[in-house]
GROMACS .gro file of C-alpha atoms in nm:
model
  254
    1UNK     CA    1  -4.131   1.294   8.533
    2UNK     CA    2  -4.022   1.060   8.829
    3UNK     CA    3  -4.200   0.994   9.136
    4UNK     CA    4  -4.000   0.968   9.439
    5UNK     CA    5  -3.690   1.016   9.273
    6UNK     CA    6  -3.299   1.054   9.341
    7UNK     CA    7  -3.312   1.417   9.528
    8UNK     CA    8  -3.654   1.383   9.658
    9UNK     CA    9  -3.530   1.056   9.809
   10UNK     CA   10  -3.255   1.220   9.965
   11UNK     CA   11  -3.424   1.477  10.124
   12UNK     CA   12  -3.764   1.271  10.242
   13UNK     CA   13  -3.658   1.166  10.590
   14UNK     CA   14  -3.576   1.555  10.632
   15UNK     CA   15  -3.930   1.659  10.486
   16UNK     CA   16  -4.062   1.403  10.705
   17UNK     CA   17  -3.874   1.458  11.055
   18UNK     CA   18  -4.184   1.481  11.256
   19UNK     CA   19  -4.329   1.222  11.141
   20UNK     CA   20  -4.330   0.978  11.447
   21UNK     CA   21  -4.296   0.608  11.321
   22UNK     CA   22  -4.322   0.460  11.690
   23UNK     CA   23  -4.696   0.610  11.704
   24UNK     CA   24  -4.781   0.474  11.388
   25UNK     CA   25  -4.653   0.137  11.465
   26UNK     CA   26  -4.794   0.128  11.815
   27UNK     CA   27  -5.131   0.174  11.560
   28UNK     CA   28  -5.038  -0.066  11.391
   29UNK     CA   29  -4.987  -0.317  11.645
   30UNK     CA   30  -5.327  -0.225  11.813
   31UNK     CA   31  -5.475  -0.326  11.520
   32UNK     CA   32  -5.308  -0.661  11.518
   33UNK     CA   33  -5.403  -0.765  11.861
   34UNK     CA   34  -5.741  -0.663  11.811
   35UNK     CA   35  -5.865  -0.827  11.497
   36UNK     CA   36  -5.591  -1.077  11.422
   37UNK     CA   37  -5.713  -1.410  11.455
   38UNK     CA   38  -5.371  -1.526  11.551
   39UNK     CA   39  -5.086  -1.340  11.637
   40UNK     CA   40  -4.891  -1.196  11.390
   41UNK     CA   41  -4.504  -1.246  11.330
   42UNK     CA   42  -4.451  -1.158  10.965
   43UNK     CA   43  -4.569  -0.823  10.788
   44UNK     CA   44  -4.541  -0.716  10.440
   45UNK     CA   45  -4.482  -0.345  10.397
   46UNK     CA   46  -4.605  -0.240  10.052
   47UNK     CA   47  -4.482   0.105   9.975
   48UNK     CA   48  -4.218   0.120  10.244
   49UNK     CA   49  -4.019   0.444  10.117
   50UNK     CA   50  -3.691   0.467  10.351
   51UNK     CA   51  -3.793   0.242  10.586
   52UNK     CA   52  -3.906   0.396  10.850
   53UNK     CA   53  -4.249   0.141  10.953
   54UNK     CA   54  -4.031  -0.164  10.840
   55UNK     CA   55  -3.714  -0.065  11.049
   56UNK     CA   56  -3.924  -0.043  11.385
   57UNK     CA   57  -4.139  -0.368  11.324
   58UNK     CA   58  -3.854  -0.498  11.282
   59UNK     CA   59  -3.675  -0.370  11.577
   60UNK     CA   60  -4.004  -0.501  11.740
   61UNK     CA   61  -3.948  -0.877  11.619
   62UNK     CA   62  -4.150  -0.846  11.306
   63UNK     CA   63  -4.058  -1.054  11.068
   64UNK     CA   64  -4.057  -0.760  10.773
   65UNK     CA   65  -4.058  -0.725  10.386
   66UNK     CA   66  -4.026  -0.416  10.247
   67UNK     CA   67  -4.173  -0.342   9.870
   68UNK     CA   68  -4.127  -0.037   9.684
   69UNK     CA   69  -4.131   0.085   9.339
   70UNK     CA   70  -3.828   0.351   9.413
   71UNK     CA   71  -3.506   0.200   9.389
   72UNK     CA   72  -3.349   0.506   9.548
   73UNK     CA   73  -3.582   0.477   9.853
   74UNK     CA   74  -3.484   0.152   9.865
   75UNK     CA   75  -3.108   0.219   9.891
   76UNK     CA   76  -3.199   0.421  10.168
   77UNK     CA   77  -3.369   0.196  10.342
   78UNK     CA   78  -3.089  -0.054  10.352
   79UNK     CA   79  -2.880   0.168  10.446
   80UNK     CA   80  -3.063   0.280  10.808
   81UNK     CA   81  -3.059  -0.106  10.825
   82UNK     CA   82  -2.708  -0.155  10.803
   83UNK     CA   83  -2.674   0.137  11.084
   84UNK     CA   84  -2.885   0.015  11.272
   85UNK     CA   85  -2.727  -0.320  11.214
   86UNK     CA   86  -3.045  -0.465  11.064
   87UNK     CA   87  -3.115  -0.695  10.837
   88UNK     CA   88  -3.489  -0.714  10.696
   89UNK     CA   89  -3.598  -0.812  10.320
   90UNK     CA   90  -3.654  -0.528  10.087
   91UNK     CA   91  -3.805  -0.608   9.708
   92UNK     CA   92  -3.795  -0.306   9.452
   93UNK     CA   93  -4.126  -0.337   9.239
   94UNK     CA   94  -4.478  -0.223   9.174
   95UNK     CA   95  -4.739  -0.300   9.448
   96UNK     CA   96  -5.018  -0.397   9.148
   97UNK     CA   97  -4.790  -0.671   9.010
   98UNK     CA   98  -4.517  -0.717   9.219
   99UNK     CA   99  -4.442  -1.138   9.375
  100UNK     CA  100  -4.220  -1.167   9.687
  101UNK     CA  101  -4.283  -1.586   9.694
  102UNK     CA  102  -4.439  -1.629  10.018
  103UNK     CA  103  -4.729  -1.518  10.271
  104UNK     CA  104  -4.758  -1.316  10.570
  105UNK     CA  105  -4.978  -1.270  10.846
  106UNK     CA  106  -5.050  -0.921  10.802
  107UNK     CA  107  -4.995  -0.621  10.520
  108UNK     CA  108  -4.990  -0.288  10.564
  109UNK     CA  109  -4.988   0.036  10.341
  110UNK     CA  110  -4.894   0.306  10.495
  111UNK     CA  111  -4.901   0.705  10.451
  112UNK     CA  112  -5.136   0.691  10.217
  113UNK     CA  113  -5.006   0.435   9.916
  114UNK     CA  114  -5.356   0.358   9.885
  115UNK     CA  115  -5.406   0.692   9.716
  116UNK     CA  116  -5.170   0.678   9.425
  117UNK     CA  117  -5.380   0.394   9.301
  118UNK     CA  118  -5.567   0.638   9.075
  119UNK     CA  119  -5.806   0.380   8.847
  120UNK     CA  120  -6.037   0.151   8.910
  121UNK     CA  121  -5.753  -0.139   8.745
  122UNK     CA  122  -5.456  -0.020   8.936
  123UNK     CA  123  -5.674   0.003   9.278
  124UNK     CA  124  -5.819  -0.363   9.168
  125UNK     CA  125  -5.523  -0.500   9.096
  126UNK     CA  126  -5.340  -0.366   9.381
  127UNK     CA  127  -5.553  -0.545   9.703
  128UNK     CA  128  -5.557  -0.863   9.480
  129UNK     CA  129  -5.171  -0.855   9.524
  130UNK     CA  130  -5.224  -0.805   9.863
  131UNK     CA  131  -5.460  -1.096   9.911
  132UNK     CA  132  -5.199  -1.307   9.736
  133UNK     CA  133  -4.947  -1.245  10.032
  134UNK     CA  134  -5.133  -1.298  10.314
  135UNK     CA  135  -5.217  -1.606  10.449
  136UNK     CA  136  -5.592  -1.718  10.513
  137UNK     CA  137  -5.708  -1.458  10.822
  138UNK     CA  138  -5.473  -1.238  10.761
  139UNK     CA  139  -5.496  -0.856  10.837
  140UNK     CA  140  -5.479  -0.598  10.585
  141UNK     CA  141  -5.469  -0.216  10.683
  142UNK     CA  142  -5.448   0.088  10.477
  143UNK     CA  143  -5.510   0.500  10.512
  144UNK     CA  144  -5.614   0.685  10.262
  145UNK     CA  145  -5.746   1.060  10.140
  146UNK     CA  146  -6.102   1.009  10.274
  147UNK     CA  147  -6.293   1.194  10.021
  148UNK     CA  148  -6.541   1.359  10.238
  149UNK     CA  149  -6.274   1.515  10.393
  150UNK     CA  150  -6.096   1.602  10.079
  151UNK     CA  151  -6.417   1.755   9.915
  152UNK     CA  152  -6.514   1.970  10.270
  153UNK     CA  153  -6.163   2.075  10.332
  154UNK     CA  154  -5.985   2.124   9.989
  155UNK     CA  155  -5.602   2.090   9.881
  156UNK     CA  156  -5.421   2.373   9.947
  157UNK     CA  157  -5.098   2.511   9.779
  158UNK     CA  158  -4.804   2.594  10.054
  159UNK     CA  159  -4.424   2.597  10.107
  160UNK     CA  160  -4.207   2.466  10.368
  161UNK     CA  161  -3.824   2.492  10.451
  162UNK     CA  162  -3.566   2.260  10.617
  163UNK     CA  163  -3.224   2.252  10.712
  164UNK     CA  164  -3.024   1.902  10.603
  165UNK     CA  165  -2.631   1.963  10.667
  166UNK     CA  166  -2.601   2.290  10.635
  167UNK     CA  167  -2.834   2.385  10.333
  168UNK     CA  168  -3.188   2.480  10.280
  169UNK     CA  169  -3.441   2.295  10.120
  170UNK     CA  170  -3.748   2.412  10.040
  171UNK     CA  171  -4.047   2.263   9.904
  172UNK     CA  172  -4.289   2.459   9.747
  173UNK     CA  173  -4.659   2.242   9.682
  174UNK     CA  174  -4.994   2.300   9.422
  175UNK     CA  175  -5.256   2.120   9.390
  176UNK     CA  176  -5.541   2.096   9.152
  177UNK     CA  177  -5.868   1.906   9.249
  178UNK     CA  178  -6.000   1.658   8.973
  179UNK     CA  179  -6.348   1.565   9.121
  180UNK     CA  180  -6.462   1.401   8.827
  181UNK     CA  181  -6.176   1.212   8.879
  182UNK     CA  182  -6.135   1.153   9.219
  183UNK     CA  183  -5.806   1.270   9.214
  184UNK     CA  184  -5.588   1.545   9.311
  185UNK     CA  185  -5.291   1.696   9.128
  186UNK     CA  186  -4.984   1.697   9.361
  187UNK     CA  187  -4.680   1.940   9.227
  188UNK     CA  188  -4.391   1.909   9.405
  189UNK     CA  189  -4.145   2.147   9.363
  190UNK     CA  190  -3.780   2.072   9.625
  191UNK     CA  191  -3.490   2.312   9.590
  192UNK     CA  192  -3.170   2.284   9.784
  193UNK     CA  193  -2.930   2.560   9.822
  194UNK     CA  194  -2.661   2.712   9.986
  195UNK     CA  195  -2.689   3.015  10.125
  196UNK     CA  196  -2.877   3.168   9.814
  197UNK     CA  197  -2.680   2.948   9.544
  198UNK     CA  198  -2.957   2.669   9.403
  199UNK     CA  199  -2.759   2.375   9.436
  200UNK     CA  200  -3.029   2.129   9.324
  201UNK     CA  201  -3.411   2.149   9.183
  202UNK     CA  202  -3.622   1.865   9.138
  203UNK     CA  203  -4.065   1.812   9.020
  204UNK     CA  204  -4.247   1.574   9.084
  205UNK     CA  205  -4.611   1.521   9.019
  206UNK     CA  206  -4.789   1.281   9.218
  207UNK     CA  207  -5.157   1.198   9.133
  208UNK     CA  208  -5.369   1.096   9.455
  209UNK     CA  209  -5.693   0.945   9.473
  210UNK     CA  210  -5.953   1.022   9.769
  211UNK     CA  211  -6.198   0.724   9.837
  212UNK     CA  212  -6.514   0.664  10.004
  213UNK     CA  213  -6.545   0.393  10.194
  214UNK     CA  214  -6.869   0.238   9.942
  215UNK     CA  215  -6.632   0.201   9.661
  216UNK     CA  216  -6.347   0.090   9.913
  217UNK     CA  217  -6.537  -0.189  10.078
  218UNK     CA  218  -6.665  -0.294   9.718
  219UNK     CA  219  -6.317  -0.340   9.605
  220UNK     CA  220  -6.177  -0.487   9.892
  221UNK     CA  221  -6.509  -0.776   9.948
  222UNK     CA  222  -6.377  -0.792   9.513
  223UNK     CA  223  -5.991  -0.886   9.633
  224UNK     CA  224  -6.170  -1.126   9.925
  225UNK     CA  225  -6.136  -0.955  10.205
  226UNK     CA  226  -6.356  -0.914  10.495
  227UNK     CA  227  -6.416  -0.536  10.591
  228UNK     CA  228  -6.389  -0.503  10.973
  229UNK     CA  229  -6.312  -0.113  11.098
  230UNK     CA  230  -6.255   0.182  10.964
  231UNK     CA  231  -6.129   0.530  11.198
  232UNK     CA  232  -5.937   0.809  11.160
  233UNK     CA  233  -5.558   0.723  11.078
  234UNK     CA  234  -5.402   0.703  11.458
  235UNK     CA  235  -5.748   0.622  11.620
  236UNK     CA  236  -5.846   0.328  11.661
  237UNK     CA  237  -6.183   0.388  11.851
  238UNK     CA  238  -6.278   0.726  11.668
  239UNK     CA  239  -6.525   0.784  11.408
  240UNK     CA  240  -6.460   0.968  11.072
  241UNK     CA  241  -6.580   1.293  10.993
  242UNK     CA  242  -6.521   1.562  10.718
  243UNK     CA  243  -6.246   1.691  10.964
  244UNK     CA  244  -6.063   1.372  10.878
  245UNK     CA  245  -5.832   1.373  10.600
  246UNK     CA  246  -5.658   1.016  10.671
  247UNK     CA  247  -5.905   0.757  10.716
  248UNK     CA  248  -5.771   0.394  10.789
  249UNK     CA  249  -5.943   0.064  10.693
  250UNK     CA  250  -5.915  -0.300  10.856
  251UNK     CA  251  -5.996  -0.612  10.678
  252UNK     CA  252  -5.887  -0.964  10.672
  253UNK     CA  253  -5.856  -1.260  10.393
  254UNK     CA  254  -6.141  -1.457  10.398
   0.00000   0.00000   0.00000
């Protein structure tokens, strides 16, 4: 079963609408100018989906590179870039392993990519791919499901509906809670019709991983990084609590 496949693809900026990438970047860029030790011009964007954090650093004069392991988020992607009249880098491959050839001053991973690193090995191998890009002081943020959160709050299972030229899509979610694990269950199931005629049905499972910031900060001194900050997602100056669902975490390459 795919992750992040053909129709999901197609429908994820509609799913997404409201999500508001100028916020996030403005976070972003906070985060920058307060703990970079220079300033930053180039930013690799592991798990960039359709663009939508690359596209406005870039429109910001970021030098960008977009990785993801979708190809058909990817093609999206270029695509907004060649509407926008765009250019920007974009590498299909896997975040643990992949090699784009050169460093950057910063990396980010956004909406929670941190999370579908489920083991110990993948979460491992994923920040000491990230270390490998950036250049010595570099910045490194990342939200993820913070697992006091996740463990006060719980998953929950619920349905929501769009319209995307003309047709419904709805997206019906379950979750199951793995707290052995550290993981959560994801079901996704999208259906896109016309008036009542099911045009198109996809599922996709997607296994997420909540994290405390002990075992975070262990991995991330592991990779060679430097733990600075951690907030809620969005706030820089707050302070986490079981409220907060997306936690975000600074560090920088030592």
């Amino acid at each position: 079963m795919s992750v992040f496949g053909k129709m999901y693809a197609d429908v994820y900026d509609t799913i997404y609408n409201t999500k508001n990438y100028n916020q996030e970047v403005d976070f972003l860029e906070e985060i920058f100018h307060k703990f970079g030790r220079s300033p930053v011009h180039s930013v690799l964007d592991l798990g960039c989906g359709t663009g939508g954090h690359s596209l406005v650093m870039d429109q910001r004069g970021y030098q960008v590179c977009g990785v993801d392991l979708s190809q058909e988020m990817l093609d999206l992607a270029r695509s907004k870039a060649s509407a926008l009249n765009r250019g920007g880098e974009w590498v299909q491959g896997d975040i643990r392993t992949v090699k784009v050839g050169k460093t950057f001053d910063a990396a980010v991973m956004m909406f929670a990519v941190l999370s579908y690193q489920t083991k110990n090995e993948d979460l491992e191998a994923a920040l000491k791919g990230v270390a490998a890009h950036l250049s010595p002081g570099g910045i490194f943020t990342a939200d993820f499901w913070y697992g006091p959160a996740v463990l006060a709050q719980r998953p929950s299972d619920r349905v929501a509906e769009w319209n995307q030229d003309g047709k419904r899509i709805l997206r019906l979610v379950q979750s199951k809670m793995d707290s052995f694990n550290q993981t959560v269950r994801v079901q996704y199931r999208v259906l896109e019709l016309s008036g009542i005629q099911l045009q198109r049905e996809t599922i996709e499972v997607h296994e997420m991983r909540y994290l405390f910031p002990q075992e975070l900060g262990y991995f991330l001194t592991k990779a060679g990084f430097k733990v600075l900050h951690w907030c809620p997602f969005l706030d820089l100056n707050g302070e986490a609590g079981e409220e907060t669902w997306n936690v975000s975490v600074v560090a920088q390459k030592e």
